[in-house]
CSV table of C-alpha atoms in Angstrom, one decimal:
chain,number,residue,atom,x,y,z
A,1,MET,CA,43.3,18.8,35.9
A,2,VAL,CA,42.1,16.1,33.4
A,3,VAL,CA,39.4,13.6,34.7
A,4,GLY,CA,39.1,10.7,32.6
A,5,LEU,CA,36.0,8.5,32.3
A,6,ALA,CA,36.7,4.9,30.8
A,7,LEU,CA,33.8,2.8,29.7
A,8,SER,CA,35.0,-0.7,28.8
A,9,GLY,CA,34.4,-3.3,26.3
A,10,GLY,CA,32.1,-6.3,26.8
A,11,GLY,CA,29.5,-6.5,24.1
A,12,VAL,CA,25.6,-5.7,24.6
A,13,THR,CA,26.3,-5.8,28.4
A,14,ALA,CA,28.9,-3.1,28.1
A,15,CYS,CA,26.7,-1.2,26.0
A,16,VAL,CA,23.7,-1.3,28.3
A,17,CYS,CA,25.9,-0.4,31.3
A,18,ALA,CA,27.1,2.6,29.6
A,19,LEU,CA,23.8,3.7,28.9
A,20,CYS,CA,22.7,3.4,32.4
A,21,LEU,CA,25.9,4.6,34.0
A,22,LEU,CA,25.8,8.0,32.2
A,23,ASP,CA,22.1,8.4,33.0
A,24,ALA,CA,23.1,7.4,36.7
A,25,LEU,CA,26.1,10.1,36.6
A,26,GLY,CA,24.1,12.9,35.1
A,27,PRO,CA,25.9,15.9,33.3
A,28,LEU,CA,29.7,15.3,33.4
A,29,GLY,CA,32.2,17.9,34.8
A,30,PRO,CA,33.7,20.4,32.2
A,31,ASP,CA,37.2,18.7,32.7
A,32,VAL,CA,36.1,15.2,31.8
A,33,VAL,CA,37.5,13.4,28.8
A,34,VAL,CA,36.0,9.9,27.8
A,35,SER,CA,37.7,6.9,26.6
A,36,THR,CA,35.6,4.0,25.1
A,37,VAL,CA,36.0,0.3,23.9
A,38,SER,CA,33.8,-1.8,21.8
A,39,GLY,CA,30.5,-2.2,23.5
A,40,GLY,CA,31.1,1.0,25.7
A,41,THR,CA,31.8,2.9,22.4
A,42,LEU,CA,28.3,1.9,21.3
A,43,GLY,CA,26.8,2.8,24.5
A,44,TYR,CA,28.2,6.2,24.7
A,45,LEU,CA,27.4,6.8,21.2
A,46,LEU,CA,23.8,6.0,21.6
A,47,HIS,CA,23.7,8.0,24.8
A,48,VAL,CA,24.8,11.2,23.0
A,49,ASN,CA,22.6,10.6,19.9
A,50,ALA,CA,19.3,8.9,20.8
A,51,PRO,CA,17.6,11.8,22.6
A,52,ARG,CA,18.2,13.7,19.3
A,53,PHE,CA,16.0,11.5,17.6
A,54,LYS,CA,13.8,9.9,20.5
A,55,ASN,CA,14.2,10.2,24.1
A,56,LEU,CA,15.0,7.0,26.3
A,57,THR,CA,12.9,5.6,28.9
A,58,TYR,CA,14.9,4.2,31.9
A,59,PRO,CA,13.5,1.8,34.4
A,60,GLU,CA,12.0,2.9,37.7
A,61,THR,CA,14.5,1.2,40.0
A,62,GLY,CA,15.5,1.5,43.9
A,63,PRO,CA,14.3,-0.2,46.9
A,64,ASN,CA,10.6,-0.3,46.0
A,65,ALA,CA,11.1,-1.8,42.4
A,66,THR,CA,9.5,-5.1,42.2
A,67,TYR,CA,10.3,-8.2,39.9
A,68,GLU,CA,7.2,-7.7,37.9
A,69,SER,CA,8.0,-4.2,37.0
A,70,LEU,CA,11.7,-4.8,36.2
A,71,ARG,CA,10.4,-7.4,33.8
A,72,GLU,CA,8.8,-4.8,31.7
A,73,ALA,CA,10.6,-3.1,28.5
A,74,ARG,CA,8.6,0.0,29.3
A,75,ALA,CA,8.9,3.1,27.2
A,76,ASN,CA,6.9,6.4,27.6
A,77,ASP,CA,4.9,7.8,24.7
A,78,GLY,CA,7.2,8.8,21.8
A,79,GLU,CA,10.4,7.3,23.8
A,80,ALA,CA,12.4,4.0,23.3
A,81,TRP,CA,13.0,1.8,26.0
A,82,PHE,CA,16.9,2.2,27.0
A,83,ALA,CA,17.9,-1.4,26.5
A,84,GLN,CA,15.8,-1.6,22.9
A,85,ILE,CA,19.3,-2.7,21.4
A,86,VAL,CA,18.9,-6.3,23.0
A,87,ARG,CA,15.8,-6.8,21.1
A,88,GLU,CA,18.0,-6.8,18.0
A,89,ILE,CA,20.4,-9.2,18.9
A,90,PRO,CA,19.5,-13.0,19.7
A,91,ASP,CA,19.6,-14.1,23.3
A,92,GLY,CA,22.3,-16.6,23.5
A,93,SER,CA,22.8,-16.8,27.0
A,94,ARG,CA,22.5,-20.1,29.2
A,95,ALA,CA,19.6,-19.0,30.9
A,96,HIS,CA,17.7,-18.2,27.7
A,97,ALA,CA,15.8,-21.4,27.6
A,98,ALA,CA,14.6,-21.1,31.2
A,99,ARG,CA,13.4,-17.5,30.5
A,100,ALA,CA,11.5,-18.5,27.4
A,101,ALA,CA,9.7,-21.3,29.3
A,102,ARG,CA,8.9,-18.7,31.9
A,103,ARG,CA,7.5,-16.3,29.3
A,104,GLY,CA,5.4,-19.0,27.9
A,105,ARG,CA,4.0,-19.9,31.1
A,106,ASP,CA,3.3,-16.3,32.0
A,107,ALA,CA,1.6,-15.3,28.7
A,108,PRO,CA,0.5,-18.5,26.8
A,109,GLY,CA,-0.2,-17.7,22.9
A,110,GLU,CA,1.1,-14.4,23.1
A,111,GLY,CA,4.7,-14.8,22.7
A,112,ARG,CA,4.9,-16.0,19.1
A,113,ALA,CA,2.6,-13.5,17.6
A,114,ALA,CA,4.4,-10.7,19.3
A,115,ALA,CA,7.8,-12.1,18.4
A,116,ASP,CA,6.6,-12.4,14.6
A,117,ALA,CA,5.3,-8.8,14.7
A,118,ARG,CA,8.6,-7.5,16.0
A,119,ARG,CA,10.5,-9.3,13.5
A,120,THR,CA,8.4,-7.9,10.8
A,121,GLU,CA,8.7,-4.4,12.2
A,122,VAL,CA,12.7,-4.8,12.4
A,123,ASP,CA,12.9,-6.0,8.7
A,124,MET,CA,10.9,-3.1,7.5
A,125,ARG,CA,13.2,-0.6,9.4
A,126,ARG,CA,16.4,-2.4,8.2
A,127,THR,CA,14.9,-2.3,4.6
A,128,ALA,CA,14.7,1.5,4.9
A,129,ALA,CA,18.1,1.9,6.6
A,130,ASP,CA,19.8,-0.2,3.8
A,131,ALA,CA,18.0,1.9,1.2
A,132,ARG,CA,19.1,5.3,2.8
A,133,ARG,CA,22.7,3.9,3.3
A,134,THR,CA,23.0,3.0,-0.2
A,135,GLU,CA,21.8,6.5,-1.3
A,136,GLU,CA,24.2,8.0,0.9
A,137,VAL,CA,27.2,6.1,-0.3
A,138,ALA,CA,26.2,6.8,-4.0
A,139,ASN,CA,25.9,10.4,-3.2
A,140,ALA,CA,29.3,10.3,-1.4
A,141,ARG,CA,30.8,8.5,-4.5
A,142,ALA,CA,29.5,11.2,-7.0
A,143,ALA,CA,30.8,13.8,-4.8
A,144,SER,CA,34.3,12.6,-4.4
A,145,PRO,CA,36.8,14.6,-6.3
A,146,ASP,CA,39.0,11.7,-7.3
A,147,LYS,CA,38.2,8.2,-8.8
A,148,GLU,CA,40.6,6.4,-6.2
A,149,ASN,CA,38.4,7.8,-3.4
A,150,ARG,CA,35.0,7.1,-5.2
A,151,THR,CA,36.2,3.4,-5.2
A,152,ALA,CA,37.1,3.6,-1.5
A,153,VAL,CA,34.0,5.3,-0.3
A,154,GLY,CA,31.4,2.7,0.9
A,155,THR,CA,33.5,-0.3,0.8
A,156,VAL,CA,35.6,0.3,4.0
A,157,TYR,CA,32.7,-0.1,6.1
A,158,GLY,CA,32.0,-3.8,5.7
A,159,TRP,CA,29.0,-5.7,6.9
A,160,TRP,CA,29.6,-4.8,10.5
A,161,GLU,CA,29.0,-1.1,9.9
A,162,ALA,CA,25.8,-1.8,8.1
A,163,ALA,CA,24.6,-4.1,11.0
A,164,LEU,CA,25.1,-1.3,13.5
A,165,ASP,CA,23.5,1.1,11.2
A,166,ALA,CA,20.5,-1.0,11.0
A,167,ALA,CA,20.2,-1.6,14.8
A,168,ALA,CA,20.6,1.9,15.5
A,169,LEU,CA,17.8,2.9,13.3
A,170,SER,CA,15.6,0.0,14.2
A,171,ALA,CA,16.0,0.1,18.0
A,172,TYR,CA,16.2,3.8,18.5
A,173,ALA,CA,15.2,5.6,15.3
A,174,VAL,CA,18.8,6.9,15.5
A,175,GLU,CA,19.8,7.9,12.0
A,176,PRO,CA,23.6,6.7,11.7
A,177,TRP,CA,24.5,9.1,8.8
A,178,ALA,CA,23.9,12.1,11.2
A,179,LEU,CA,25.6,11.1,14.4
A,180,VAL,CA,27.4,13.5,16.5
A,181,ALA,CA,30.1,13.0,19.2
A,182,GLY,CA,28.8,15.5,21.9
A,183,ASP,CA,30.7,18.5,23.4
A,184,ARG,CA,33.8,16.9,24.8
A,185,ALA,CA,37.1,15.1,24.0
A,186,TRP,CA,36.5,11.5,23.5
A,187,THR,CA,38.4,8.7,21.9
A,188,ALA,CA,37.4,5.0,21.0
A,189,GLY,CA,39.9,2.2,21.3
A,190,ALA,CA,40.7,-0.2,18.1
A,191,ALA,CA,43.6,-2.0,17.2
A,192,LEU,CA,45.5,-2.7,14.0
A,193,LEU,CA,47.2,-5.8,13.0
A,194,ASP,CA,49.6,-5.6,9.7
A,195,THR,CA,48.1,-7.8,7.1
A,196,GLY,CA,51.4,-9.4,6.5
A,197,ALA,CA,51.2,-10.8,10.1
A,198,ALA,CA,47.9,-12.5,9.7
A,199,PRO,CA,47.3,-15.3,10.6
A,200,ILE,CA,48.7,-14.7,14.2
A,201,SER,CA,48.6,-17.1,17.0
A,202,ARG,CA,48.8,-17.0,20.8
A,203,ASP,CA,51.4,-18.9,22.9
A,204,ALA,CA,50.8,-21.4,25.8
A,205,ASP,CA,49.8,-18.4,28.1
A,206,GLY,CA,47.1,-17.3,25.8
A,207,VAL,CA,48.8,-14.1,24.6
A,208,TYR,CA,50.7,-12.9,21.7
A,209,GLY,CA,53.7,-12.3,23.6
A,210,ALA,CA,56.7,-10.9,21.5
A,211,ALA,CA,54.3,-11.1,18.2
A,212,ALA,CA,52.3,-8.3,20.0
A,213,ALA,CA,54.4,-5.8,18.1
A,214,ARG,CA,52.4,-6.6,15.2
A,215,LEU,CA,49.3,-5.6,16.8
A,216,ARG,CA,49.1,-1.7,17.4
A,217,PRO,CA,46.7,-0.1,19.7
A,218,VAL,CA,45.0,2.8,18.1
A,219,ASP,CA,42.7,5.6,19.5
A,220,VAL,CA,40.2,7.0,17.2
A,221,ALA,CA,39.7,10.7,17.8
A,222,MET,CA,35.8,10.9,17.8
A,223,ALA,CA,34.8,14.1,15.5
A,224,ALA,CA,32.7,16.7,17.1
A,225,THR,CA,30.5,16.8,13.9
A,226,PRO,CA,29.4,13.8,11.7
A,227,ARG,CA,31.4,13.4,8.7
A,228,ALA,CA,34.0,15.7,9.6
A,229,SER,CA,37.5,15.7,8.2
A,230,THR,CA,39.4,12.6,9.0
A,231,PRO,CA,39.9,11.8,12.6
A,232,GLY,CA,43.3,10.9,14.1
A,233,LEU,CA,44.3,7.7,14.5
A,234,ARG,CA,47.0,7.4,17.1
A,235,GLY,CA,49.8,5.0,16.1
A,236,ALA,CA,48.4,4.3,12.5
A,237,ASN,CA,50.0,4.9,9.2
A,238,VAL,CA,46.8,4.1,7.1
A,239,THR,CA,44.5,5.9,5.0
A,240,LEU,CA,40.9,6.7,5.9
A,241,PRO,CA,38.0,7.7,3.6
A,242,ALA,CA,37.3,11.3,3.4
A,243,ASP,CA,33.8,10.6,4.6
A,244,PHE,CA,35.0,8.5,7.5
A,245,SER,CA,32.0,8.9,10.0
A,246,LEU,CA,31.4,8.2,13.8
A,247,MET,CA,29.5,4.9,13.1
A,248,ASN,CA,32.7,3.9,11.1
A,249,ALA,CA,34.7,4.5,14.2
A,250,ALA,CA,32.3,2.6,16.5
A,251,SER,CA,32.4,-0.4,14.1
A,252,PHE,CA,36.2,-0.4,14.2
A,253,SER,CA,36.2,-0.3,18.2
A,254,SER,CA,33.6,-3.3,18.3
A,255,ALA,CA,35.1,-5.5,15.6
A,256,PHE,CA,35.4,-8.3,18.0
A,257,TRP,CA,34.4,-11.0,15.3
A,258,ALA,CA,37.7,-10.4,13.6
A,259,ALA,CA,39.7,-12.1,16.5
A,260,ALA,CA,38.9,-15.7,15.7
A,261,ILE,CA,39.4,-14.9,11.9
A,262,VAL,CA,43.1,-13.8,12.2
A,263,GLU,CA,44.0,-16.6,14.8
A,264,SER,CA,43.1,-19.3,12.5
A,265,GLY,CA,44.9,-20.0,9.1
A,266,ALA,CA,41.8,-21.9,7.6
A,267,GLU,CA,39.5,-19.1,8.8
A,268,TYR,CA,41.5,-16.4,7.6
A,269,ALA,CA,42.3,-18.0,4.0
A,270,LEU,CA,38.2,-18.4,3.8
A,271,LEU,CA,37.1,-14.9,5.4
A,272,LYS,CA,39.9,-12.3,5.1
A,273,ASP,CA,37.7,-10.6,2.5
A,274,GLU,CA,35.2,-9.9,5.0
A,275,LEU,CA,37.6,-8.1,7.5
A,276,ILE,CA,37.9,-4.2,7.8
A,277,THR,CA,41.3,-3.4,6.2
A,278,LEU,CA,42.7,0.0,5.9
A,279,PRO,CA,45.1,0.9,2.9
A,280,SER,CA,48.5,2.5,3.4
A,281,ALA,CA,50.6,4.1,0.7
A,282,ALA,CA,53.8,2.8,2.7
A,283,GLY,CA,52.5,-0.7,1.9
A,284,ASP,CA,51.9,-1.7,5.6
A,285,ASP,CA,48.0,-2.2,5.1
A,286,ALA,CA,46.3,-3.1,8.4
A,287,ILE,CA,43.3,-5.2,9.5
A,288,VAL,CA,41.0,-3.5,12.1
A,289,LEU,CA,40.4,-5.5,15.2
A,290,ASP,CA,38.3,-4.8,18.5
A,291,GLY,CA,40.1,-2.4,20.9
A,292,GLY,CA,39.6,-4.8,23.6
A,293,MET,CA,42.4,-7.0,22.2
A,294,VAL,CA,45.0,-4.6,23.4
A,295,ASP,CA,43.1,-2.9,26.3
A,296,THR,CA,39.5,-3.8,27.0
A,297,THR,CA,39.3,-1.3,29.9
A,298,GLY,CA,39.8,2.0,28.3
A,299,ILE,CA,42.2,3.2,30.9
A,300,ALA,CA,45.4,3.3,28.5
A,301,ALA,CA,44.0,5.9,26.3
A,302,LEU,CA,43.4,8.2,29.4
A,303,LEU,CA,47.2,7.3,30.6
A,304,ARG,CA,48.1,8.6,27.2
A,305,ARG,CA,46.6,11.7,28.0
A,306,ARG,CA,48.2,12.2,31.4
A,307,ALA,CA,44.8,12.3,33.2
A,308,THR,CA,45.1,13.1,36.8
A,309,THR,CA,42.3,11.1,37.8
A,310,VAL,CA,40.8,7.9,35.9
A,311,VAL,CA,37.4,6.5,36.9
A,312,ALA,CA,37.0,3.2,34.9
A,313,PHE,CA,33.8,1.3,34.9
A,314,TYR,CA,34.9,-2.5,34.0
A,315,ASP,CA,31.6,-3.9,32.5
A,316,ASN,CA,33.0,-6.9,30.7
A,317,ASN,CA,30.9,-10.1,29.9
A,318,ASN,CA,33.8,-12.4,30.5
A,319,GLY,CA,32.6,-14.1,33.7
A,320,GLY,CA,34.0,-11.4,36.0
A,321,VAL,CA,37.4,-10.2,37.3
A,322,ALA,CA,38.1,-13.5,39.1
A,323,ALA,CA,37.3,-15.7,36.2
A,324,GLN,CA,39.2,-13.8,33.6
A,325,PRO,CA,41.4,-10.9,35.2
A,326,ALA,CA,43.7,-10.4,32.3
A,327,SER,CA,42.2,-7.0,30.9
A,328,LEU,CA,43.2,-5.5,34.4
A,329,ALA,CA,45.9,-7.5,35.7
A,330,TYR,CA,48.0,-7.1,32.6
A,331,LEU,CA,48.1,-3.3,33.5
A,332,PHE,CA,49.7,-4.2,36.6
A,333,GLY,CA,52.2,-6.9,35.0
A,334,ALA,CA,50.4,-9.6,36.6
A,335,ALA,CA,49.5,-12.8,34.8
A,336,GLY,CA,46.0,-14.4,34.3
A,337,PRO,CA,43.7,-16.3,31.9
A,338,THR,CA,42.4,-14.5,28.9
A,339,ASP,CA,40.6,-15.0,25.7
A,340,SER,CA,41.0,-13.8,22.1
A,341,MET,CA,39.0,-10.7,22.7
A,342,ASN,CA,40.4,-9.5,25.9
A,343,ALA,CA,43.9,-8.1,26.3
A,344,VAL,CA,46.2,-10.6,24.2
A,345,ALA,CA,49.3,-8.6,24.3
A,346,GLY,CA,50.2,-10.0,27.9
A,347,PRO,CA,51.5,-8.8,31.1
A,348,ASP,CA,55.1,-8.1,29.8
A,349,VAL,CA,53.8,-5.8,27.2
A,350,LEU,CA,50.9,-3.9,29.0
A,351,ALA,CA,52.4,-3.4,32.4
A,352,VAL,CA,52.0,0.4,33.6
A,353,PHE,CA,51.1,0.1,37.2
A,354,ASP,CA,53.2,-1.4,40.0
A,355,GLY,CA,52.4,-5.1,40.4
A,356,ALA,CA,52.5,-4.8,44.3
A,357,LEU,CA,49.2,-3.1,44.1
A,358,TRP,CA,47.2,-5.7,42.1
A,359,PRO,CA,46.5,-8.2,44.9
A,360,ALA,CA,44.5,-5.9,47.0
A,361,ALA,CA,42.8,-4.3,43.9
A,362,LEU,CA,41.9,-7.7,42.8
A,363,ALA,CA,40.5,-8.4,46.4
A,364,ASN,CA,38.0,-5.2,46.2
A,365,LEU,CA,37.1,-6.1,42.6
A,366,THR,CA,36.2,-9.6,43.1
A,367,ALA,CA,34.4,-8.4,46.4
A,368,GLY,CA,31.9,-6.4,44.1
A,369,THR,CA,32.9,-3.0,45.6
A,370,ARG,CA,35.8,-1.0,43.7
A,371,ALA,CA,39.5,-0.9,43.6
A,372,ALA,CA,40.5,2.7,44.9
A,373,LEU,CA,44.2,3.5,44.3
A,374,ARG,CA,45.8,7.1,45.0
A,375,GLY,CA,49.1,8.4,44.1
A,376,VAL,CA,49.8,5.9,41.5
A,377,ARG,CA,53.1,5.9,39.6
A,378,VAL,CA,52.5,5.2,35.9
A,379,ALA,CA,55.4,3.6,34.4
A,380,ALA,CA,56.7,4.6,30.9
A,381,ASN,CA,55.5,2.2,28.1
A,382,ALA,CA,56.4,2.6,24.6
A,383,TYR,CA,53.9,0.0,23.3
A,384,LEU,CA,50.9,1.8,24.7
A,385,GLY,CA,52.5,5.2,24.2
A,386,VAL,CA,52.4,6.2,27.9
A,387,GLU,CA,55.0,8.6,29.6
A,388,ALA,CA,55.8,8.1,33.1
A,389,TYR,CA,54.0,10.4,35.5
A,390,VAL,CA,52.1,10.0,39.1
A,391,LEU,CA,48.2,9.6,38.7
A,392,ASP,CA,46.4,11.2,41.6
A,393,GLU,CA,43.5,8.6,41.6
A,394,LEU,CA,42.4,5.5,40.1
A,395,LEU,CA,38.9,4.1,40.6
A,396,VAL,CA,37.7,1.2,39.2
A,397,PHE,CA,34.3,-0.2,39.2
A,398,PRO,CA,33.6,-3.8,38.5
A,399,LEU,CA,30.5,-5.7,37.2
A,400,GLU,CA,30.0,-8.4,39.8
A,401,ARG,CA,27.0,-9.8,41.5
A,402,SER,CA,26.5,-8.0,44.9
A,403,PRO,CA,24.7,-9.6,47.7
A,404,SER,CA,24.0,-6.2,49.2
A,405,PHE,CA,22.6,-4.9,46.0
A,406,LEU,CA,20.3,-7.6,45.5
A,407,ALA,CA,19.1,-7.5,49.1
A,408,SER,CA,18.5,-3.6,48.8
A,409,PHE,CA,15.0,-4.7,47.1
A,410,ALA,CA,12.0,-5.1,49.3
A,411,ASP,CA,10.6,-7.6,46.7
A,412,PRO,CA,12.3,-11.0,47.5
A,413,ALA,CA,11.3,-12.1,44.1
A,414,VAL,CA,13.9,-9.8,42.4
A,415,ALA,CA,16.9,-11.7,43.9
A,416,ALA,CA,15.1,-14.9,43.6
A,417,ASN,CA,14.7,-14.5,39.6
A,418,VAL,CA,18.2,-13.5,38.8
A,419,ALA,CA,19.7,-15.9,36.5
A,420,ASP,CA,23.1,-17.7,37.2
A,421,ASP,CA,24.8,-15.7,34.2
A,422,TRP,CA,23.8,-12.4,35.4
A,423,PRO,CA,25.5,-9.8,35.4
A,424,ASN,CA,28.9,-10.5,33.6
A,425,ALA,CA,28.3,-14.0,31.9
A,426,MET,CA,25.4,-13.5,29.5
A,427,ALA,CA,26.8,-15.0,26.2
A,428,LEU,CA,25.4,-12.3,23.8
A,429,SER,CA,22.2,-10.6,24.8
A,430,MET,CA,19.5,-10.6,27.6
A,431,ASP,CA,15.9,-10.3,28.5
A,432,PRO,CA,14.3,-7.2,29.9
A,433,PHE,CA,14.5,-8.1,33.6
A,434,ALA,CA,18.3,-8.7,33.2
A,435,ALA,CA,19.0,-5.5,31.4
A,436,ASN,CA,16.8,-3.3,33.8
A,437,LEU,CA,18.7,-4.9,36.7
A,438,LEU,CA,21.8,-3.8,35.0
A,439,CYS,CA,20.3,-0.2,35.2
A,440,ALA,CA,19.5,-0.8,38.7
A,441,ASP,CA,23.0,-2.0,39.5
A,442,ALA,CA,24.4,1.0,37.9
A,443,ARG,CA,22.4,3.4,40.0
A,444,TRP,CA,23.1,1.9,43.0
A,445,LYS,CA,26.8,1.8,42.4
A,446,VAL,CA,26.8,5.7,41.5
A,447,GLY,CA,24.7,6.3,44.5
A,448,ARG,CA,26.7,4.7,46.9
A,449,HIS,CA,30.0,6.3,45.5
A,450,ARG,CA,28.6,9.7,44.7
A,451,ALA,CA,31.1,11.5,46.8
A,452,GLU,CA,33.9,9.8,45.2
A,453,LEU,CA,32.7,10.4,41.9
A,454,ALA,CA,32.3,14.3,42.4
A,455,ALA,CA,35.2,15.1,40.2
A,456,LEU,CA,33.3,13.2,37.4
A,457,SER,CA,30.0,14.2,38.0
A,458,PRO,CA,29.5,17.2,40.5
A,459,ALA,CA,25.9,16.6,40.6
């Protein structure tokens, strides 16, 4: 029996949700394998590593949690608030201005000074992280046995990996050069686009269609120890540097920003040198893209492993399943709107499940409950590398606003202060209330469905 846990992409939202879900689930069963994409990859990596450097403080949730308590980014002595990552990223959500005004009314004169102090602290930590990273790269180059690899070491990472390094160190005191993968099988989803195929455009339906053959799904096998020998890249014929690290893999899985560049001739001509590119002796060099461009859900990687049970938490920040169903719908061969960061290969390419199952699944997902399918026939799919078999159980938990969840709080101010863009349409980052409420939502879902999740987490 192979039980698969899939943590989807979805930016900072998916990262925060992954941290909360893993905390709510508790110890995973011995047969559990993990598949993550983009923000889910970052969340899982932080969950495994943060306690090694500084324990995380999660909010007190449940019916007695109040609006005032959920507004606090509280951390116990010597610990870090679990969602500290949101403070490293500008809040670009539509509700930001209203929240900023509310904060100003609640604490006049204190906001700017606190923000300035925080920025100073972050700048100091980033400077330290940059210095340490420079030292690490220099040492790796000096130790490299051949000149070609000395040139490659430190150059494949790019600015994005450096940004993740700095955020992990600043927010959680996690040293990115000492990351570990934990004690279970884990793959992170990424995608590779042949350099000769860029720029590449989407058709009238918003998908690559037949051109998707130029975009290859990739599983990065996350190593059990940092800087282990080159991890496997399923479906790739490219060369990785000898010191390829877990943070490199996380940067590959979450390279969402590359999508706009490879889809615009003007931007590609101007910014192609900023992309993460992997060399190949065969000449088919490839651009690294966010795994969400192929499968945002993380489900396909588990089907490749012939998992008997798949539990997927779909925590994307694309406005919800009803607004943009493509990431899940395409797996059922059903059409639906998408964007450049979510499943651009199209339903004809990505279908693995019986389309007749999709309407009922969609109804449950948009209702904010979960889709529960049993005895699901999985069709062979050469593009995804999936063989035909029967999946015993597929559970998909969406990130949707649930009136029942909000009504579970005794304090009516909780529901009254939820922004319109919560939980799945926050443009980039979020404030402490939104983050803590995501955590409360995760615990509520796990608590309601604990019996169904027993194969994943026996606790």
